[in-house]
């Protein structure tokens, strides 16, 4: 079975537009679970532009499926993650000026820091995943640094047009084989939507997709529960 992790950051983005208490991402998580989400994903950014510390704390107490915390390597955030001990922690790059995560993390740049953080998160009981581009050297680094899983960045696939779509898909497929051979769990995400998710869900090694923007965007029209249900259906059909 392929799991759907629903990223609810944008529910918090809407709340922060008015700096009020609604819509509450904690309510969104419950709605997503009722729609069939296998996981709830949130990114606690250093600038707290959407999800905040209170959300993470309450979601840890209330989410019944898998809570996946996206996080950078900044010490303050690592300490919160270790204290919270989410079911899964996904290490992502973070730049203050970016609109959203712009690519995979470079695991080769600060290898010893990455290895130490992975160790601390695993000791806390979390499954630890690395959000990387589909590149051999990043995949091999993730293996040697002790990660349990790799989330492949699908942004370039999602942004591709024409023949480039197949080329990007082939790149993801080759990376999927390598990740599987190394015995790591395969996840993917970023830019996936109702139109382009099928071929990624069809990769035989795929275990989890993390999708946010498209689901929250559709929820505006049909409600979050229904939007999640429709995406879950596509994952099953993709298989
Ligand atoms: N996976 C990771 C690691 C991300 O950073 C994001 C965006 O926050 C997503 C998945 C979801 O991306 P999107 O909102 O484009 O579906």
PDB file of C-alpha atoms and ligand atoms in Angstrom:
ATOM      1  CA  UNK A   1       0.000   0.000   0.000  1.00  0.00           C
ATOM      2  CA  UNK A   2       1.129   3.516  -0.720  1.00  0.00           C
ATOM      3  CA  UNK A   3       0.555   5.994   2.106  1.00  0.00           C
ATOM      4  CA  UNK A   4      -0.718   9.545   1.701  1.00  0.00           C
ATOM      5  CA  UNK A   5       0.803  12.166   3.992  1.00  0.00           C
ATOM      6  CA  UNK A   6      -1.289  15.331   3.893  1.00  0.00           C
ATOM      7  CA  UNK A   7       0.720  18.509   4.398  1.00  0.00           C
ATOM      8  CA  UNK A   8      -1.509  21.005   6.234  1.00  0.00           C
ATOM      9  CA  UNK A   9       0.938  23.947   6.378  1.00  0.00           C
ATOM     10  CA  UNK A  10      -1.311  26.026   4.140  1.00  0.00           C
ATOM     11  CA  UNK A  11      -4.210  25.787   6.577  1.00  0.00           C
ATOM     12  CA  UNK A  12      -1.914  27.562   9.017  1.00  0.00           C
ATOM     13  CA  UNK A  13      -0.889  29.995   6.242  1.00  0.00           C
ATOM     14  CA  UNK A  14      -4.539  31.046   5.951  1.00  0.00           C
ATOM     15  CA  UNK A  15      -4.799  31.455   9.726  1.00  0.00           C
ATOM     16  CA  UNK A  16      -1.659  33.595   9.785  1.00  0.00           C
ATOM     17  CA  UNK A  17      -3.036  35.851   7.037  1.00  0.00           C
ATOM     18  CA  UNK A  18      -5.188  37.356   9.829  1.00  0.00           C
ATOM     19  CA  UNK A  19      -3.027  36.261  12.777  1.00  0.00           C
ATOM     20  CA  UNK A  20      -6.104  34.749  14.367  1.00  0.00           C
ATOM     21  CA  UNK A  21      -7.093  31.283  15.625  1.00  0.00           C
ATOM     22  CA  UNK A  22      -8.873  29.965  12.518  1.00  0.00           C
ATOM     23  CA  UNK A  23      -8.701  27.872  10.470  1.00  0.00           C
ATOM     24  CA  UNK A  24      -7.004  25.619  13.003  1.00  0.00           C
ATOM     25  CA  UNK A  25      -4.520  23.084  11.576  1.00  0.00           C
ATOM     26  CA  UNK A  26      -5.451  20.760  14.440  1.00  0.00           C
ATOM     27  CA  UNK A  27      -9.013  20.621  13.096  1.00  0.00           C
ATOM     28  CA  UNK A  28      -7.604  20.184   9.592  1.00  0.00           C
ATOM     29  CA  UNK A  29      -5.609  17.155  10.705  1.00  0.00           C
ATOM     30  CA  UNK A  30      -8.761  15.508  12.061  1.00  0.00           C
ATOM     31  CA  UNK A  31     -10.642  16.224   8.806  1.00  0.00           C
ATOM     32  CA  UNK A  32      -7.739  14.858   6.738  1.00  0.00           C
ATOM     33  CA  UNK A  33      -7.678  11.688   8.819  1.00  0.00           C
ATOM     34  CA  UNK A  34     -11.419  11.239   8.290  1.00  0.00           C
ATOM     35  CA  UNK A  35     -10.768  11.562   4.541  1.00  0.00           C
ATOM     36  CA  UNK A  36      -8.262   8.708   4.709  1.00  0.00           C
ATOM     37  CA  UNK A  37      -4.899  10.397   5.315  1.00  0.00           C
ATOM     38  CA  UNK A  38      -2.240   7.953   6.459  1.00  0.00           C
ATOM     39  CA  UNK A  39      -0.060  10.752   7.748  1.00  0.00           C
ATOM     40  CA  UNK A  40      -0.191  14.420   8.695  1.00  0.00           C
ATOM     41  CA  UNK A  41       2.823  16.453   7.628  1.00  0.00           C
ATOM     42  CA  UNK A  42       3.807  19.862   8.977  1.00  0.00           C
ATOM     43  CA  UNK A  43       6.903  22.000   8.543  1.00  0.00           C
ATOM     44  CA  UNK A  44       7.946  23.945  11.633  1.00  0.00           C
ATOM     45  CA  UNK A  45       9.967  26.688   9.966  1.00  0.00           C
ATOM     46  CA  UNK A  46      12.476  28.794  11.832  1.00  0.00           C
ATOM     47  CA  UNK A  47      10.435  31.932  11.028  1.00  0.00           C
ATOM     48  CA  UNK A  48       7.139  30.229  12.111  1.00  0.00           C
ATOM     49  CA  UNK A  49       5.438  31.670   9.038  1.00  0.00           C
ATOM     50  CA  UNK A  50       2.641  29.084   9.198  1.00  0.00           C
ATOM     51  CA  UNK A  51       2.906  26.154  11.646  1.00  0.00           C
ATOM     52  CA  UNK A  52       3.918  27.190  15.180  1.00  0.00           C
ATOM     53  CA  UNK A  53       5.123  25.429  18.329  1.00  0.00           C
ATOM     54  CA  UNK A  54       1.592  25.157  19.750  1.00  0.00           C
ATOM     55  CA  UNK A  55       0.397  23.378  16.588  1.00  0.00           C
ATOM     56  CA  UNK A  56       3.198  20.823  16.758  1.00  0.00           C
ATOM     57  CA  UNK A  57       2.528  20.156  20.439  1.00  0.00           C
ATOM     58  CA  UNK A  58      -1.233  19.682  19.937  1.00  0.00           C
ATOM     59  CA  UNK A  59      -0.824  17.634  16.761  1.00  0.00           C
ATOM     60  CA  UNK A  60       1.556  15.311  18.595  1.00  0.00           C
ATOM     61  CA  UNK A  61      -1.222  14.704  21.136  1.00  0.00           C
ATOM     62  CA  UNK A  62      -4.151  14.439  18.738  1.00  0.00           C
ATOM     63  CA  UNK A  63      -3.003  12.941  15.424  1.00  0.00           C
ATOM     64  CA  UNK A  64      -3.909   9.270  15.365  1.00  0.00           C
ATOM     65  CA  UNK A  65      -2.132   8.383  12.128  1.00  0.00           C
ATOM     66  CA  UNK A  66       1.534   9.155  11.454  1.00  0.00           C
ATOM     67  CA  UNK A  67       2.751  12.661  12.367  1.00  0.00           C
ATOM     68  CA  UNK A  68       5.601  13.657  10.024  1.00  0.00           C
ATOM     69  CA  UNK A  69       7.559  16.738  11.106  1.00  0.00           C
ATOM     70  CA  UNK A  70       9.525  18.498   8.375  1.00  0.00           C
ATOM     71  CA  UNK A  71      12.496  20.275   9.886  1.00  0.00           C
ATOM     72  CA  UNK A  72      15.798  21.958   9.154  1.00  0.00           C
ATOM     73  CA  UNK A  73      19.055  21.254  10.964  1.00  0.00           C
ATOM     74  CA  UNK A  74      18.842  24.446  13.061  1.00  0.00           C
ATOM     75  CA  UNK A  75      19.543  23.504  16.674  1.00  0.00           C
ATOM     76  CA  UNK A  76      16.415  25.155  18.127  1.00  0.00           C
ATOM     77  CA  UNK A  77      14.211  23.126  15.776  1.00  0.00           C
ATOM     78  CA  UNK A  78      16.166  19.908  16.358  1.00  0.00           C
ATOM     79  CA  UNK A  79      15.615  20.293  20.114  1.00  0.00           C
ATOM     80  CA  UNK A  80      11.862  20.711  19.605  1.00  0.00           C
ATOM     81  CA  UNK A  81      11.799  17.653  17.327  1.00  0.00           C
ATOM     82  CA  UNK A  82      13.702  15.489  19.783  1.00  0.00           C
ATOM     83  CA  UNK A  83      11.398  16.611  22.617  1.00  0.00           C
ATOM     84  CA  UNK A  84       8.268  16.045  20.509  1.00  0.00           C
ATOM     85  CA  UNK A  85       9.396  12.695  19.096  1.00  0.00           C
ATOM     86  CA  UNK A  86       7.052  12.620  16.082  1.00  0.00           C
ATOM     87  CA  UNK A  87       6.527   9.244  14.417  1.00  0.00           C
ATOM     88  CA  UNK A  88       8.606  10.568  11.522  1.00  0.00           C
ATOM     89  CA  UNK A  89      11.005  13.466  11.042  1.00  0.00           C
ATOM     90  CA  UNK A  90      11.955  14.645   7.548  1.00  0.00           C
ATOM     91  CA  UNK A  91      15.081  16.755   7.213  1.00  0.00           C
ATOM     92  CA  UNK A  92      14.611  19.544   4.655  1.00  0.00           C
ATOM     93  CA  UNK A  93      16.661  22.566   3.570  1.00  0.00           C
ATOM     94  CA  UNK A  94      15.349  25.976   4.553  1.00  0.00           C
ATOM     95  CA  UNK A  95      16.042  29.484   3.331  1.00  0.00           C
ATOM     96  CA  UNK A  96      14.255  32.449   4.898  1.00  0.00           C
ATOM     97  CA  UNK A  97      13.523  34.209   1.609  1.00  0.00           C
ATOM     98  CA  UNK A  98      12.052  31.189  -0.209  1.00  0.00           C
ATOM     99  CA  UNK A  99       8.295  30.932  -0.858  1.00  0.00           C
ATOM    100  CA  UNK A 100       8.452  27.168  -0.300  1.00  0.00           C
ATOM    101  CA  UNK A 101      11.159  24.492  -0.045  1.00  0.00           C
ATOM    102  CA  UNK A 102      13.101  24.929  -3.278  1.00  0.00           C
ATOM    103  CA  UNK A 103      14.973  21.668  -3.640  1.00  0.00           C
ATOM    104  CA  UNK A 104      16.452  18.779  -1.757  1.00  0.00           C
ATOM    105  CA  UNK A 105      18.949  19.200   1.052  1.00  0.00           C
ATOM    106  CA  UNK A 106      22.651  18.824   0.211  1.00  0.00           C
ATOM    107  CA  UNK A 107      23.689  16.005   2.543  1.00  0.00           C
ATOM    108  CA  UNK A 108      27.336  16.286   1.500  1.00  0.00           C
ATOM    109  CA  UNK A 109      27.700  19.879   2.668  1.00  0.00           C
ATOM    110  CA  UNK A 110      27.487  19.312   6.414  1.00  0.00           C
ATOM    111  CA  UNK A 111      27.783  15.540   6.719  1.00  0.00           C
ATOM    112  CA  UNK A 112      28.836  15.190  10.340  1.00  0.00           C
ATOM    113  CA  UNK A 113      26.079  17.548  11.565  1.00  0.00           C
ATOM    114  CA  UNK A 114      23.511  15.538   9.579  1.00  0.00           C
ATOM    115  CA  UNK A 115      24.738  12.223  11.005  1.00  0.00           C
ATOM    116  CA  UNK A 116      24.578  13.578  14.570  1.00  0.00           C
ATOM    117  CA  UNK A 117      21.022  14.926  14.124  1.00  0.00           C
ATOM    118  CA  UNK A 118      19.812  11.659  12.553  1.00  0.00           C
ATOM    119  CA  UNK A 119      21.210   9.779  15.545  1.00  0.00           C
ATOM    120  CA  UNK A 120      19.452  12.059  18.066  1.00  0.00           C
ATOM    121  CA  UNK A 121      16.109  11.815  16.255  1.00  0.00           C
ATOM    122  CA  UNK A 122      16.349   8.032  16.002  1.00  0.00           C
ATOM    123  CA  UNK A 123      17.189   7.798  19.718  1.00  0.00           C
ATOM    124  CA  UNK A 124      14.004   9.796  20.395  1.00  0.00           C
ATOM    125  CA  UNK A 125      12.082   7.100  18.497  1.00  0.00           C
ATOM    126  CA  UNK A 126      11.394   8.836  15.171  1.00  0.00           C
ATOM    127  CA  UNK A 127      11.762   7.285  11.726  1.00  0.00           C
ATOM    128  CA  UNK A 128      14.101   9.715   9.948  1.00  0.00           C
ATOM    129  CA  UNK A 129      13.769  10.698   6.308  1.00  0.00           C
ATOM    130  CA  UNK A 130      15.939  12.900   4.041  1.00  0.00           C
ATOM    131  CA  UNK A 131      14.340  15.197   1.463  1.00  0.00           C
ATOM    132  CA  UNK A 132      16.803  15.104  -1.441  1.00  0.00           C
ATOM    133  CA  UNK A 133      17.009  15.499  -5.189  1.00  0.00           C
ATOM    134  CA  UNK A 134      17.132  12.228  -7.166  1.00  0.00           C
ATOM    135  CA  UNK A 135      20.949  12.123  -7.352  1.00  0.00           C
ATOM    136  CA  UNK A 136      23.152   9.082  -6.689  1.00  0.00           C
ATOM    137  CA  UNK A 137      25.609  10.900  -4.436  1.00  0.00           C
ATOM    138  CA  UNK A 138      22.807  12.245  -2.224  1.00  0.00           C
ATOM    139  CA  UNK A 139      21.148   8.817  -2.006  1.00  0.00           C
ATOM    140  CA  UNK A 140      24.432   7.153  -1.036  1.00  0.00           C
ATOM    141  CA  UNK A 141      25.103   9.875   1.564  1.00  0.00           C
ATOM    142  CA  UNK A 142      21.651   9.321   3.107  1.00  0.00           C
ATOM    143  CA  UNK A 143      22.416   5.637   3.458  1.00  0.00           C
ATOM    144  CA  UNK A 144      25.788   6.227   5.120  1.00  0.00           C
ATOM    145  CA  UNK A 145      24.351   8.911   7.450  1.00  0.00           C
ATOM    146  CA  UNK A 146      21.831   6.445   8.907  1.00  0.00           C
ATOM    147  CA  UNK A 147      18.546   7.655   7.415  1.00  0.00           C
ATOM    148  CA  UNK A 148      15.629   5.178   7.400  1.00  0.00           C
ATOM    149  CA  UNK A 149      13.929   6.743   4.395  1.00  0.00           C
ATOM    150  CA  UNK A 150      14.412   9.105   1.483  1.00  0.00           C
ATOM    151  CA  UNK A 151      11.783  11.549   0.219  1.00  0.00           C
ATOM    152  CA  UNK A 152      12.594  12.333  -3.402  1.00  0.00           C
ATOM    153  CA  UNK A 153      11.998  15.927  -4.421  1.00  0.00           C
ATOM    154  CA  UNK A 154       9.475  15.829  -7.271  1.00  0.00           C
ATOM    155  CA  UNK A 155       9.525  19.566  -7.985  1.00  0.00           C
ATOM    156  CA  UNK A 156      11.432  19.285 -11.261  1.00  0.00           C
ATOM    157  CA  UNK A 157       9.074  16.552 -12.454  1.00  0.00           C
ATOM    158  CA  UNK A 158       6.074  18.688 -11.484  1.00  0.00           C
ATOM    159  CA  UNK A 159       7.431  21.747 -13.322  1.00  0.00           C
ATOM    160  CA  UNK A 160       8.424  19.846 -16.482  1.00  0.00           C
ATOM    161  CA  UNK A 161       6.645  20.106 -19.852  1.00  0.00           C
ATOM    162  CA  UNK A 162       6.592  17.912 -22.966  1.00  0.00           C
ATOM    163  CA  UNK A 163       9.384  15.367 -23.353  1.00  0.00           C
ATOM    164  CA  UNK A 164      11.028  16.656 -20.193  1.00  0.00           C
ATOM    165  CA  UNK A 165       8.234  15.035 -18.124  1.00  0.00           C
ATOM    166  CA  UNK A 166       9.343  11.540 -19.175  1.00  0.00           C
ATOM    167  CA  UNK A 167      12.977  12.426 -18.597  1.00  0.00           C
ATOM    168  CA  UNK A 168      12.253  13.569 -15.042  1.00  0.00           C
ATOM    169  CA  UNK A 169      10.104  10.506 -14.415  1.00  0.00           C
ATOM    170  CA  UNK A 170      12.931   8.272 -15.609  1.00  0.00           C
ATOM    171  CA  UNK A 171      15.268  10.076 -13.217  1.00  0.00           C
ATOM    172  CA  UNK A 172      12.863   9.393 -10.327  1.00  0.00           C
ATOM    173  CA  UNK A 173      12.504   5.736 -11.386  1.00  0.00           C
ATOM    174  CA  UNK A 174      16.285   5.207 -11.453  1.00  0.00           C
ATOM    175  CA  UNK A 175      16.655   6.840  -8.043  1.00  0.00           C
ATOM    176  CA  UNK A 176      13.799   4.687  -6.701  1.00  0.00           C
ATOM    177  CA  UNK A 177      15.632   1.524  -7.752  1.00  0.00           C
ATOM    178  CA  UNK A 178      18.848   2.643  -6.077  1.00  0.00           C
ATOM    179  CA  UNK A 179      17.041   3.598  -2.842  1.00  0.00           C
ATOM    180  CA  UNK A 180      15.276   0.240  -2.791  1.00  0.00           C
ATOM    181  CA  UNK A 181      18.542  -1.641  -3.406  1.00  0.00           C
ATOM    182  CA  UNK A 182      20.086   0.160  -0.429  1.00  0.00           C
ATOM    183  CA  UNK A 183      17.191  -0.985   1.768  1.00  0.00           C
ATOM    184  CA  UNK A 184      15.722   2.475   2.452  1.00  0.00           C
ATOM    185  CA  UNK A 185      12.015   3.391   2.431  1.00  0.00           C
ATOM    186  CA  UNK A 186      11.013   5.492  -0.574  1.00  0.00           C
ATOM    187  CA  UNK A 187       8.864   8.605  -0.211  1.00  0.00           C
ATOM    188  CA  UNK A 188       8.301  11.495  -2.629  1.00  0.00           C
ATOM    189  CA  UNK A 189       6.721  14.902  -2.648  1.00  0.00           C
ATOM    190  CA  UNK A 190       6.587  18.532  -3.721  1.00  0.00           C
ATOM    191  CA  UNK A 191       4.450  19.949  -6.499  1.00  0.00           C
ATOM    192  CA  UNK A 192       2.372  16.786  -6.856  1.00  0.00           C
ATOM    193  CA  UNK A 193      -1.264  17.377  -7.775  1.00  0.00           C
ATOM    194  CA  UNK A 194      -4.387  15.598  -9.058  1.00  0.00           C
ATOM    195  CA  UNK A 195      -3.064  15.668 -12.640  1.00  0.00           C
ATOM    196  CA  UNK A 196       0.546  14.567 -12.217  1.00  0.00           C
ATOM    197  CA  UNK A 197       0.490  12.204  -9.232  1.00  0.00           C
ATOM    198  CA  UNK A 198      -0.383   9.020 -11.166  1.00  0.00           C
ATOM    199  CA  UNK A 199       3.020   8.060 -12.656  1.00  0.00           C
ATOM    200  CA  UNK A 200       4.833   8.806  -9.367  1.00  0.00           C
ATOM    201  CA  UNK A 201       2.340   6.695  -7.401  1.00  0.00           C
ATOM    202  CA  UNK A 202       2.892   3.925  -9.957  1.00  0.00           C
ATOM    203  CA  UNK A 203       6.608   3.583  -9.175  1.00  0.00           C
ATOM    204  CA  UNK A 204       6.655   0.092  -7.619  1.00  0.00           C
ATOM    205  CA  UNK A 205       9.019   0.996  -4.776  1.00  0.00           C
ATOM    206  CA  UNK A 206       6.959   4.024  -3.654  1.00  0.00           C
ATOM    207  CA  UNK A 207       5.721   3.816  -0.048  1.00  0.00           C
ATOM    208  CA  UNK A 208       4.578   7.353   0.784  1.00  0.00           C
ATOM    209  CA  UNK A 209       3.661  10.599  -0.963  1.00  0.00           C
ATOM    210  CA  UNK A 210       3.514  13.910   0.890  1.00  0.00           C
ATOM    211  CA  UNK A 211       1.136  16.371  -0.742  1.00  0.00           C
ATOM    212  CA  UNK A 212      -0.031  19.752   0.511  1.00  0.00           C
ATOM    213  CA  UNK A 213      -0.765  22.650  -1.809  1.00  0.00           C
ATOM    214  CA  UNK A 214      -2.985  20.775  -4.289  1.00  0.00           C
ATOM    215  CA  UNK A 215      -5.076  19.135  -1.558  1.00  0.00           C
ATOM    216  CA  UNK A 216      -5.591  22.299   0.494  1.00  0.00           C
ATOM    217  CA  UNK A 217      -6.346  24.202  -2.739  1.00  0.00           C
ATOM    218  CA  UNK A 218      -9.011  21.673  -3.741  1.00  0.00           C
ATOM    219  CA  UNK A 219     -10.395  21.684  -0.200  1.00  0.00           C
ATOM    220  CA  UNK A 220     -11.516  25.291  -0.737  1.00  0.00           C
ATOM    221  CA  UNK A 221     -14.104  23.927  -3.202  1.00  0.00           C
ATOM    222  CA  UNK A 222     -15.019  20.467  -1.909  1.00  0.00           C
ATOM    223  CA  UNK A 223     -13.871  20.409   1.727  1.00  0.00           C
ATOM    224  CA  UNK A 224     -10.708  18.854   3.096  1.00  0.00           C
ATOM    225  CA  UNK A 225     -12.170  15.448   3.807  1.00  0.00           C
ATOM    226  CA  UNK A 226     -13.335  15.047   0.204  1.00  0.00           C
ATOM    227  CA  UNK A 227     -10.114  16.509  -1.248  1.00  0.00           C
ATOM    228  CA  UNK A 228      -8.061  13.940   0.674  1.00  0.00           C
ATOM    229  CA  UNK A 229     -10.411  11.129  -0.366  1.00  0.00           C
ATOM    230  CA  UNK A 230     -10.023  12.061  -4.048  1.00  0.00           C
ATOM    231  CA  UNK A 231      -6.212  12.057  -3.795  1.00  0.00           C
ATOM    232  CA  UNK A 232      -6.250   8.707  -1.971  1.00  0.00           C
ATOM    233  CA  UNK A 233      -8.360   7.281  -4.811  1.00  0.00           C
ATOM    234  CA  UNK A 234      -5.773   8.474  -7.350  1.00  0.00           C
ATOM    235  CA  UNK A 235      -2.957   6.763  -5.420  1.00  0.00           C
ATOM    236  CA  UNK A 236      -4.886   3.486  -5.502  1.00  0.00           C
ATOM    237  CA  UNK A 237      -5.685   3.881  -9.226  1.00  0.00           C
ATOM    238  CA  UNK A 238      -2.032   4.826  -9.930  1.00  0.00           C
ATOM    239  CA  UNK A 239      -1.057   1.470  -8.520  1.00  0.00           C
TER     240      UNK A 239
HETATM  241  N1  LIG B   1       7.514  17.297   0.983  1.00  0.00           N
HETATM  242  C1  LIG B   1       8.338  18.249   1.452  1.00  0.00           C
HETATM  243  C2  LIG B   1       9.648  17.826   2.036  1.00  0.00           C
HETATM  244  C3  LIG B   1       7.987  19.616   1.423  1.00  0.00           C
HETATM  245  O1  LIG B   1       8.827  20.543   1.906  1.00  0.00           O
HETATM  246  C4  LIG B   1       6.719  19.966   0.914  1.00  0.00           C
HETATM  247  C5  LIG B   1       6.307  21.408   0.898  1.00  0.00           C
HETATM  248  O2  LIG B   1       6.212  21.901   2.189  1.00  0.00           O
HETATM  249  C6  LIG B   1       5.886  18.939   0.456  1.00  0.00           C
HETATM  250  C7  LIG B   1       6.309  17.622   0.475  1.00  0.00           C
HETATM  251  C8  LIG B   1       4.522  19.231  -0.101  1.00  0.00           C
HETATM  252  O3  LIG B   1       4.653  19.986  -1.263  1.00  0.00           O
HETATM  253  P1  LIG B   1       3.360  20.585  -1.967  1.00  0.00           P
HETATM  254  O4  LIG B   1       2.753  21.562  -1.016  1.00  0.00           O
HETATM  255  O5  LIG B   1       3.885  21.195  -3.214  1.00  0.00           O
HETATM  256  O6  LIG B   1       2.437  19.425  -2.219  1.00  0.00           O
END
